[in-house]
Amino acid sequence: MTEALVSAGFAKARSAAILSAGLSALPLLLLTPNALAASLAVVGGLAAWTSRDRPWPVVVRMILTVALTGAVLASYGFGFGRDTGSALLLAMLALKLSETSALRDLRSLIGFSLFALFAAFLQDQGPLTLALAVLAVLVMADTLALIADNEAGMDSRDGLAIRARRALLWVALAAPLALAGFWFYPRLAAPLWGVPENALARTGISETMAPGDWLDLLVDDRPAFRARFKGAEPERTQLYWRGPVLWDFDGRTWTRPPWAAARPAAALTDARAVFEYEITLEPSDRRFLFALDLPIDDPPGGQLGADLSPYAEQPVRDLTRYGMRAAVVDTFEAELPARVRQSALRLPPGFNPRSRQLAQEWRADADSDQAFIERVLDWFNREFSYTLAAPPLGRHTGDEFLFDTREGYCEHFSSAFTILMRQAGIPARVVTGYVGGYRNPIGDYWLIQQSDAHAWVEVWLPGRGWLRLDPTAAVDPSRIFERYGQDRGAGAMGQMLGGTFAPLGNALDWLREGWNQMLLGFNAARQQALLKPFGIDEASRVQLLIAFAVSAALAIGFALWFMARQRSPSGTEPLVAAWHRVCRRLARAGLAKHPWETASAFSARVSPSLRDDHAKQLALLSQRFVSLRYAEPTTNGDDPSQLIRTLNAFRPLHR
């Protein structure tokens, strides 16, 4: 074993280990804030480039550890959560690349890289994350083989194609065991990690609303949920997806009171139409769900609050699918309890004096509550404008919006409208959720994105109950459903070139929906039904464990059988396997190799029985095989992959 051999093998193993680390970090980098991801990528690249001969000094690594930890915490608002922890792990992986000057460091780097993949799957289980993870695992398998060769004093000269096939074979042998675990290992009710999501890590509807808070949300094209109707569908302008209902107001922020979820839901009677549908909700780490206005039944694993807001029993940390029904009714809660009325009229003292005076004057001039409402909506339509570039508001948010700026988006309109209603003595509340959506023509379902977030108002009138009013739509009736969901099914790509890529976006989202239904939607209920073909309608945990043990034993047994079948007396290298295939072909022709014979002796013995050209070719092949297999690699410039292909193609013939 020469020093040059060891050096060349280590350089190859080090390059492969760094590539493995980069590929493992990529899925997590894509889920990290852009500025932080770019900084970590730069640090990791510099560390890998400059630490070949020796690691960075300890002082430098300590300073960078503190700096990167501070940058991660700042990026996530100094809050502890799953995403913050994953980003910290990514930062430590970048610093680990500064220690790659020994084989022991390379093994540690591979182990660290596996944790980065685990962290990525905690945040996203989409097809892109899986594809990148499989690629990273393939490179890791090849890297571990190169490290083992270097530890044994060998420099593997197998070509890239041979190494790739070998890594694919190893992963393929492990796949049956992984599938057995996915299908049969009993699923837990909650994730093992159990760390609540950082409140700033994921955008989406929350249980509070203040003018200006939703600016980032309204430009976020990520999916919120997908809805598929069973049978009849409502008009698109009636697609109001109900979420948290906000009652309490402190002068700036609307919040949901605790009692709303504790009281039973008001019954809906005399429905003119009923729509049945199924929602596939993206993880939000929050308890509230969404349902088409107005929901009839409690959602599975949850309940409807007193204001028909749907809630789950546990925070939604995984992709969740549930079926619901919605009704169209003429009257909803015609009798209003005194406590509810007080909550729907309560306003903090000392806020918005100008709007209070206006509301009292207009209500005194109006013949009825309905006339007052129509006058306010007409005022909004004539003198207000919709824009996302709304100026910030101060202490008196209602007064400043109604009398000074007169421009904003749904938060501004719904908040100011509700304030006016309550100041005029009309019970009112803010309803948050989503409106509209994009209909995917390929999958025949509705895609509702985060940018479809919306807030509207419900007012209570005697004899009619709660009525839905949308002051944002009153400003520009044609604009609201163009803004929310129209022609945006392909996301950012669909907006390019006038929607040229919309069909591609539809196809990609349809594939993602299929992925969600088939894999991510594989829950405990579907798992328990797997054993129905064997007469077990609902499998228990013990039965699932038995099924897992049997399938795992079969998978491991097949892998062991396959490896034993591939193993030869001289080893399992591709070159040795190719030579043994030549020997088996000659044995079938009656020219079997004796166990004690060398390759050269065997070739010399059987050559007289072969055609002259094949005898010469066998002698040359045996000589090349012996030279590559047993000689010092530095003294032989032959190409192993080319010899393997020649051995595989060799078909000897008798004289």
XYZ file of C-alpha atoms in Angstrom, residues 48-652:
605
model
C -15.495 22.389 2.626
C -13.084 24.269 0.357
C -10.530 25.265 2.996
C -10.406 22.318 5.424
C -8.840 19.567 3.317
C -5.484 19.466 5.128
C -6.578 20.493 8.624
C -9.761 21.663 10.363
C -10.464 25.278 11.136
C -9.057 26.588 14.424
C -11.236 25.997 17.449
C -11.583 29.728 18.121
C -12.924 30.361 14.616
C -15.436 27.545 14.946
C -16.633 28.798 18.339
C -17.137 32.333 17.034
C -19.055 31.053 13.991
C -21.160 28.779 16.198
C -22.321 31.728 18.287
C -22.854 33.935 15.206
C -24.849 31.349 13.260
C -26.962 30.483 16.306
C -27.844 34.155 16.693
C -28.673 34.445 12.985
C -30.983 31.412 13.157
C -32.804 32.658 16.247
C -33.211 36.118 14.735
C -34.629 34.643 11.530
C -37.337 32.843 13.526
C -38.184 35.658 15.924
C -36.236 34.105 18.849
C -38.948 31.499 19.273
C -38.364 27.826 19.968
C -39.955 25.377 17.579
C -39.434 22.589 15.112
C -38.279 24.871 12.311
C -35.871 26.768 14.554
C -34.307 23.519 15.711
C -34.011 22.250 12.143
C -32.276 25.454 11.051
C -29.834 25.172 13.974
C -29.038 21.619 12.906
C -28.415 22.901 9.373
C -26.033 25.549 10.733
C -24.065 22.934 12.665
C -23.863 20.768 9.525
C -22.357 23.715 7.638
C -19.722 24.096 10.376
C -19.095 20.336 10.423
C -17.747 20.671 6.877
C -14.741 22.461 8.394
C -13.664 19.099 9.887
C -13.021 16.846 6.893
C -9.303 16.044 7.114
C -9.601 12.419 8.360
C -11.703 9.333 7.611
C -13.279 9.565 11.066
C -14.502 13.062 10.190
C -16.054 11.775 6.985
C -18.028 9.090 8.806
C -19.291 11.663 11.321
C -20.273 13.966 8.473
C -22.379 11.226 6.859
C -24.170 10.549 10.152
C -24.810 14.260 10.651
C -26.181 14.523 7.106
C -28.785 11.854 7.827
C -30.192 13.999 10.636
C -30.578 16.875 8.160
C -32.773 14.628 6.002
C -34.856 13.642 9.029
C -35.356 17.312 9.889
C -36.483 18.084 6.336
C -39.156 15.380 6.526
C -40.454 16.874 9.776
C -41.398 19.979 7.788
C -42.369 18.639 4.388
C -43.168 15.196 2.992
C -43.697 16.234 -0.621
C -42.358 14.418 -3.683
C -39.519 16.912 -4.204
C -38.212 16.377 -0.674
C -38.400 12.605 -1.133
C -36.617 12.702 -4.512
C -33.781 14.829 -3.105
C -33.523 12.560 -0.054
C -33.265 9.401 -2.185
C -30.523 11.006 -4.275
C -28.653 11.985 -1.109
C -28.957 8.459 0.322
C -27.589 6.953 -2.899
C -24.527 9.183 -2.724
C -24.142 8.380 0.988
C -24.118 4.651 0.244
C -21.413 5.140 -2.371
C -19.453 7.368 0.028
C -19.479 4.743 2.782
C -18.151 2.179 0.288
C -15.326 4.524 -0.697
C -14.480 5.147 2.974
C -14.368 1.388 3.613
C -12.078 0.877 0.592
C -9.752 3.609 1.845
C -9.627 2.109 5.337
C -8.627 -1.213 3.744
C -5.827 0.500 1.803
C -7.634 0.224 -1.543
C -8.459 2.851 -4.141
C -11.648 1.776 -5.909
C -11.270 2.363 -9.630
C -14.839 1.382 -10.498
C -16.466 3.756 -12.914
C -19.355 6.023 -11.969
C -21.901 3.768 -13.699
C -20.794 0.713 -11.679
C -20.820 2.661 -8.414
C -24.278 4.056 -9.177
C -25.676 0.587 -9.923
C -24.181 -0.719 -6.696
C -25.752 2.089 -4.635
C -29.114 1.598 -6.368
C -28.961 -2.118 -5.561
C -28.355 -1.418 -1.875
C -31.229 1.052 -1.676
C -33.518 -1.323 -3.592
C -32.731 -4.118 -1.120
C -33.708 -1.820 1.762
C -36.925 -0.593 0.099
C -39.125 -3.653 0.983
C -38.304 -3.237 4.678
C -39.133 0.482 4.496
C -42.454 -0.266 2.787
C -43.278 -2.856 5.441
C -42.776 -0.214 8.123
C -44.836 2.352 6.208
C -47.762 0.010 5.657
C -47.954 -2.056 8.820
C -46.112 -0.425 11.723
C -48.874 1.008 13.984
C -49.272 4.742 13.518
C -49.156 7.100 16.465
C -51.898 9.602 17.216
C -49.345 12.439 17.361
C -45.800 12.862 15.987
C -42.938 11.623 18.135
C -41.182 14.977 18.067
C -44.213 16.759 19.546
C -42.653 20.238 19.345
C -45.228 22.944 18.536
C -44.521 25.021 15.474
C -42.998 28.439 15.873
C -45.819 30.912 15.404
C -43.765 32.862 12.857
C -42.569 29.870 10.891
C -45.723 29.286 8.902
C -48.068 31.884 7.494
C -51.819 31.396 7.525
C -55.071 32.474 9.123
C -54.742 33.022 12.879
C -57.183 33.662 15.715
C -56.442 37.381 15.713
C -56.781 40.139 13.123
C -55.619 43.757 13.012
C -55.511 46.121 10.016
C -52.262 45.507 8.142
C -51.373 42.110 9.669
C -52.215 40.038 6.598
C -49.977 41.756 4.059
C -47.532 38.838 3.767
C -50.383 36.345 3.752
C -52.192 37.951 0.819
C -49.157 37.518 -1.457
C -48.433 33.927 -0.416
C -49.430 31.449 -3.144
C -48.834 28.304 -1.093
C -51.820 25.942 -0.757
C -54.038 26.283 2.302
C -56.322 23.351 1.447
C -58.022 21.588 -1.443
C -61.753 20.877 -1.628
C -63.588 18.297 -3.718
C -67.386 18.350 -3.948
C -69.530 15.239 -4.118
C -72.385 16.087 -6.434
C -73.804 19.605 -6.724
C -71.555 22.635 -6.193
C -72.420 26.206 -5.171
C -71.703 29.194 -7.376
C -68.150 30.384 -7.224
C -69.254 33.673 -5.665
C -70.703 31.670 -2.764
C -67.448 29.911 -1.904
C -66.857 31.452 1.505
C -64.702 29.082 3.578
C -65.449 29.774 7.238
C -62.687 29.808 9.837
C -62.307 31.564 13.225
C -65.022 34.085 14.117
C -63.709 37.126 16.001
C -65.865 38.886 18.590
C -63.620 40.832 20.987
C -62.023 44.148 20.016
C -59.416 46.067 22.068
C -59.200 49.142 19.853
C -56.885 47.615 17.281
C -56.977 43.807 17.295
C -59.925 41.434 16.922
C -59.719 38.138 18.823
C -61.798 35.016 19.398
C -63.289 34.606 22.894
C -62.848 31.245 24.663
C -66.588 30.806 25.225
C -67.305 30.617 21.468
C -65.755 27.148 21.203
C -67.268 25.924 24.484
C -70.920 26.597 23.649
C -72.788 24.190 21.327
C -73.396 25.242 17.750
C -76.675 26.797 16.745
C -78.901 24.411 14.812
C -79.558 25.058 11.116
C -83.099 24.275 9.952
C -85.082 24.486 6.730
C -82.063 24.184 4.429
C -82.802 25.145 0.821
C -79.730 23.281 -0.455
C -77.064 20.992 0.995
C -73.563 20.567 -0.434
C -71.326 17.642 0.471
C -67.567 17.951 0.066
C -64.189 16.788 1.340
C -61.284 19.019 2.395
C -57.586 18.119 2.436
C -56.034 20.645 4.823
C -52.323 21.489 4.860
C -50.567 21.422 8.272
C -50.945 24.650 10.243
C -50.048 23.665 13.839
C -53.309 25.307 14.884
C -56.584 23.795 16.063
C -59.056 25.526 13.808
C -60.349 24.042 10.577
C -62.222 25.515 7.619
C -65.654 24.709 6.240
C -67.957 26.032 3.551
C -70.506 28.523 4.874
C -72.662 27.383 6.606
C -71.464 24.038 8.049
C -74.047 21.554 9.340
C -72.130 18.758 11.062
C -69.221 18.597 13.467
C -65.983 17.803 11.617
C -64.473 14.355 12.302
C -62.220 14.621 15.324
C -63.506 18.100 16.154
C -66.556 20.250 16.753
C -68.416 23.360 15.622
C -68.346 26.306 17.998
C -71.358 28.417 18.927
C -70.647 30.642 15.899
C -70.202 27.618 13.545
C -66.424 27.898 13.567
C -64.950 24.403 13.027
C -62.228 23.289 15.437
C -60.088 20.153 15.737
C -59.385 18.389 19.010
C -55.625 18.558 18.404
C -53.404 20.993 16.456
C -53.237 20.112 12.762
C -49.594 19.020 12.431
C -50.085 16.634 9.511
C -52.003 16.672 6.275
C -55.640 16.240 7.382
C -58.585 15.081 5.322
C -62.177 15.410 6.523
C -65.658 15.415 5.026
C -68.284 18.093 5.717
C -71.703 19.336 4.620
C -72.871 22.908 4.096
C -76.416 24.289 4.018
C -78.115 27.286 2.436
C -80.709 28.618 4.884
C -82.954 31.654 5.082
C -82.581 32.126 8.834
C -79.614 31.388 11.089
C -80.070 31.865 14.875
C -83.219 33.987 14.749
C -83.224 34.310 18.574
C -80.064 35.905 19.986
C -79.208 35.162 23.652
C -78.521 38.203 25.813
C -74.890 37.266 26.483
C -74.206 36.783 22.806
C -75.855 40.110 21.985
C -73.647 41.875 24.525
C -70.520 40.330 22.984
C -71.648 41.336 19.494
C -72.123 44.996 20.588
C -69.168 45.472 22.943
C -66.569 48.130 22.020
C -63.692 49.492 24.117
C -64.286 52.987 25.487
C -62.211 55.922 24.288
C -61.679 54.739 20.699
C -62.931 56.037 17.324
C -65.082 59.017 18.432
C -65.652 60.335 14.891
C -67.063 57.055 13.591
C -69.250 56.756 16.699
C -70.801 60.162 16.022
C -71.335 59.330 12.332
C -72.932 55.950 13.102
C -75.373 57.454 15.611
C -76.372 60.244 13.197
C -76.905 57.893 10.259
C -78.777 55.366 12.344
C -81.122 58.104 13.603
C -81.843 59.147 10.015
C -82.418 55.557 8.783
C -85.812 53.907 8.921
C -84.381 50.502 9.798
C -81.173 48.577 10.420
C -81.293 47.386 6.816
C -81.418 50.981 5.525
C -78.431 51.937 7.683
C -76.440 48.950 6.376
C -77.220 49.835 2.762
C -76.110 53.455 3.305
C -72.757 52.327 4.738
C -72.189 49.856 1.885
C -73.043 52.535 -0.653
C -70.549 54.875 1.039
C -67.842 52.220 0.830
C -68.595 51.660 -2.848
C -68.408 55.364 -3.761
C -65.506 56.703 -1.723
C -63.185 53.840 -0.794
C -60.596 51.917 -2.808
C -58.986 48.487 -2.528
C -55.172 48.296 -2.317
C -52.523 46.189 -0.605
C -50.355 49.312 -0.223
C -52.509 50.682 2.573
C -50.873 53.246 4.902
C -50.402 52.221 8.544
C -53.041 53.201 11.084
C -52.568 54.628 14.567
C -54.607 54.492 17.767
C -58.038 55.122 16.246
C -57.928 52.550 13.453
C -61.585 52.917 12.524
C -61.586 56.726 12.378
C -58.318 56.948 10.477
C -59.461 54.446 7.867
C -62.988 55.845 7.443
C -62.120 59.546 7.373
C -58.431 59.854 6.420
C -56.948 57.056 4.275
C -60.068 55.376 2.835
C -57.981 52.670 1.177
C -56.994 49.200 2.273
C -57.942 45.545 1.970
C -60.279 43.096 3.649
C -58.914 43.547 7.189
C -59.479 47.315 7.016
C -62.966 47.075 5.518
C -64.306 44.329 7.792
C -62.891 45.899 10.963
C -64.212 49.409 10.216
C -67.590 48.067 9.052
C -68.071 46.016 12.229
C -67.148 49.026 14.369
C -69.794 51.125 12.607
C -72.438 48.421 13.042
C -71.805 48.057 16.760
C -71.742 51.823 17.271
C -75.192 51.936 15.603
C -76.520 49.232 17.944
C -76.474 46.403 15.369
C -74.850 43.141 16.591
C -71.912 42.294 14.336
C -68.820 40.060 14.257
C -65.813 39.488 12.004
C -65.496 36.145 10.204
C -62.089 35.101 8.886
C -61.285 32.360 6.416
C -60.869 32.118 2.661
C -62.978 33.063 -0.308
C -63.208 31.651 -3.820
C -60.430 29.388 -5.014
C -59.108 28.054 -8.279
C -60.766 25.089 -9.936
C -58.216 22.616 -11.247
C -59.699 21.284 -14.505
C -57.507 18.165 -14.456
C -58.289 16.948 -10.941
C -61.800 18.459 -10.720
C -61.181 20.024 -7.303
C -60.794 23.509 -5.839
C -57.368 24.785 -4.795
C -57.520 27.427 -2.068
C -54.239 29.250 -1.513
C -53.037 31.352 1.398
C -53.477 34.463 -0.754
C -57.227 33.688 -0.860
C -57.425 34.648 2.842
C -60.343 36.950 3.517
C -62.339 38.609 6.268
C -66.022 39.484 6.061
C -68.773 40.501 8.467
C -71.919 38.931 9.883
C -74.662 41.187 11.268
C -77.716 40.107 13.200
C -81.157 41.439 12.254
C -84.439 40.659 14.046
C -86.406 37.896 12.349
C -83.570 37.141 9.923
C -80.722 36.114 12.214
C -77.099 36.370 11.132
C -76.492 37.659 7.600
C -73.211 37.562 5.718
C -72.036 40.939 4.399
C -68.796 41.523 2.504
C -67.794 45.216 2.665
C -64.680 44.488 0.567
C -66.898 43.301 -2.283
C -68.987 46.472 -1.909
C -65.935 48.543 -2.842
C -65.532 46.729 -6.164
C -67.871 43.743 -6.651
C -66.055 42.525 -9.768
C -62.584 42.753 -8.260
C -62.877 40.525 -5.223
C -63.219 37.206 -7.016
C -60.640 38.238 -9.583
C -58.272 38.943 -6.704
C -59.102 35.792 -4.806
C -58.285 32.714 -6.844
C -59.040 33.639 -10.462
C -56.467 32.305 -12.963
C -53.910 31.592 -10.263
C -53.994 27.821 -10.152
C -50.409 27.529 -11.337
C -49.069 29.887 -8.682
C -46.178 32.095 -9.714
C -45.607 30.088 -12.891
C -49.218 30.563 -13.961
C -48.793 34.330 -13.770
C -45.868 34.319 -16.208
C -46.394 34.933 -19.864
C -50.106 35.575 -19.458
C -50.898 32.167 -18.030
C -48.897 30.187 -20.619
C -47.746 27.772 -17.920
C -51.183 27.356 -16.325
C -51.683 23.820 -17.795
C -48.304 22.777 -16.398
C -49.193 24.269 -13.027
C -52.522 22.422 -13.052
C -50.773 19.134 -13.816
C -48.163 19.637 -11.076
C -50.783 20.506 -8.485
C -52.898 17.529 -9.554
C -49.862 15.269 -9.059
C -49.313 16.803 -5.633
C -52.969 16.197 -4.771
C -52.580 12.560 -5.793
C -49.434 12.322 -3.670
C -51.337 13.750 -0.701
C -54.234 11.345 -1.125
C -52.153 8.224 -1.690
C -49.181 8.698 0.654
C -49.526 11.620 3.048
C -53.197 10.833 3.589
C -52.356 7.272 4.644
C -53.549 7.534 8.235
C -54.362 5.111 11.025
C -57.876 4.453 9.694
C -56.609 3.448 6.259
C -53.876 1.368 7.855
C -56.380 -0.561 9.947
C -58.266 -1.466 6.759
C -55.214 -3.008 5.069
C -55.950 -6.478 6.415
C -59.526 -6.619 5.087
C -58.545 -9.113 2.329
C -57.554 -11.483 5.159
C -60.941 -11.170 6.903
C -59.913 -8.512 9.435
C -62.176 -5.482 9.057
C -60.319 -3.247 11.535
C -56.842 -4.422 12.480
C -55.694 -3.936 16.060
C -52.186 -2.803 17.024
C -51.181 -6.372 17.827
C -52.392 -7.616 14.443
C -50.563 -4.784 12.674
C -47.382 -5.616 14.597
C -47.676 -9.258 13.561
C -48.170 -8.209 9.931
C -45.146 -5.924 10.219
C -42.994 -8.652 11.757
C -43.915 -11.132 9.015
C -43.385 -8.680 6.165
C -40.134 -7.386 7.708
C -38.833 -10.949 8.092
C -39.662 -11.672 4.439
C -37.939 -8.453 3.321
C -34.794 -9.167 5.354
C -34.790 -12.814 4.229
C -34.994 -11.805 0.584
C -32.134 -9.324 1.019
C -29.936 -11.954 2.705
C -30.789 -14.541 0.036
C -29.978 -12.104 -2.738
C -26.641 -11.118 -1.200
C -25.699 -14.767 -0.611
C -26.580 -15.580 -4.203
C -24.354 -12.777 -5.442
C -21.424 -13.737 -3.227
C -18.624 -15.785 -4.819
C -15.678 -17.574 -3.169
C -13.308 -14.788 -4.172
C -15.488 -11.862 -3.211
C -18.404 -9.840 -4.425
C -16.653 -7.200 -6.547
C -18.243 -6.636 -9.973
C -14.997 -7.693 -11.691
C -14.868 -11.016 -9.803
C -18.556 -11.623 -10.475
C -18.032 -11.048 -14.201
C -15.112 -13.564 -14.273
C -17.238 -16.154 -12.465
C -19.968 -15.738 -15.066
C -17.411 -16.643 -17.760
C -16.427 -19.716 -15.730
C -20.074 -20.797 -15.455
C -20.533 -20.501 -19.223
C -17.512 -22.739 -19.791
C -18.777 -25.197 -17.152
C -22.076 -25.549 -19.037
C -19.988 -26.482 -22.083
C -18.222 -29.253 -20.116
C -15.102 -27.209 -19.263
C -15.555 -26.693 -15.516
C -12.920 -24.874 -13.468
C -11.281 -26.816 -10.626
C -11.461 -25.094 -7.227
C -7.673 -25.044 -6.916
C -6.990 -23.636 -10.354
C -5.864 -20.080 -10.876
C -7.396 -18.031 -13.659
C -4.268 -18.335 -15.809
C -3.993 -22.106 -15.312
C -7.681 -22.591 -16.081
C -7.376 -20.536 -19.268
C -4.330 -22.515 -20.400
C -6.078 -25.847 -19.779
C -9.352 -25.136 -21.611
C -7.934 -23.101 -24.509
C -7.149 -26.156 -26.720
C -10.860 -27.026 -26.614
C -11.932 -23.609 -27.919
C -11.817 -22.016 -31.323
C -8.482 -20.342 -31.955
C -9.838 -16.783 -31.835
C -11.813 -17.478 -28.641
C -8.826 -19.247 -27.044
C -6.656 -16.180 -27.669
C -9.384 -13.902 -26.317
C -9.789 -16.030 -23.161
C -6.022 -15.972 -22.552
C -5.993 -12.171 -22.863
C -9.047 -11.768 -20.629
C -7.598 -13.997 -17.912
C -4.323 -12.075 -18.028
C -6.126 -8.727 -17.679
C -8.294 -10.128 -14.871
C -5.290 -11.365 -12.874
C -3.465 -8.069 -13.380
C -6.400 -5.936 -12.251
C -7.379 -8.241 -9.399
C -3.993 -8.904 -7.806
C -1.412 -6.388 -9.090
C -0.723 -2.970 -7.550
C -3.221 -0.485 -8.971
C -0.448 2.039 -9.667
C 1.243 -0.397 -12.062
C -1.853 -1.149 -14.119
C -3.646 1.382 -16.271
C -6.401 -0.978 -17.461
C -10.039 0.104 -17.142
C -12.033 -2.261 -14.862
C -15.429 -1.206 -16.219
C -14.320 -1.884 -19.801
C -12.998 -5.334 -18.829
C -16.264 -6.146 -17.028
C -18.255 -5.299 -20.148
C -15.950 -7.485 -22.273
C -16.242 -10.424 -19.844
C -20.018 -10.123 -19.813
C -20.116 -10.170 -23.612
C -17.668 -13.099 -24.037
C -19.403 -16.256 -25.358
C -16.757 -18.998 -25.892
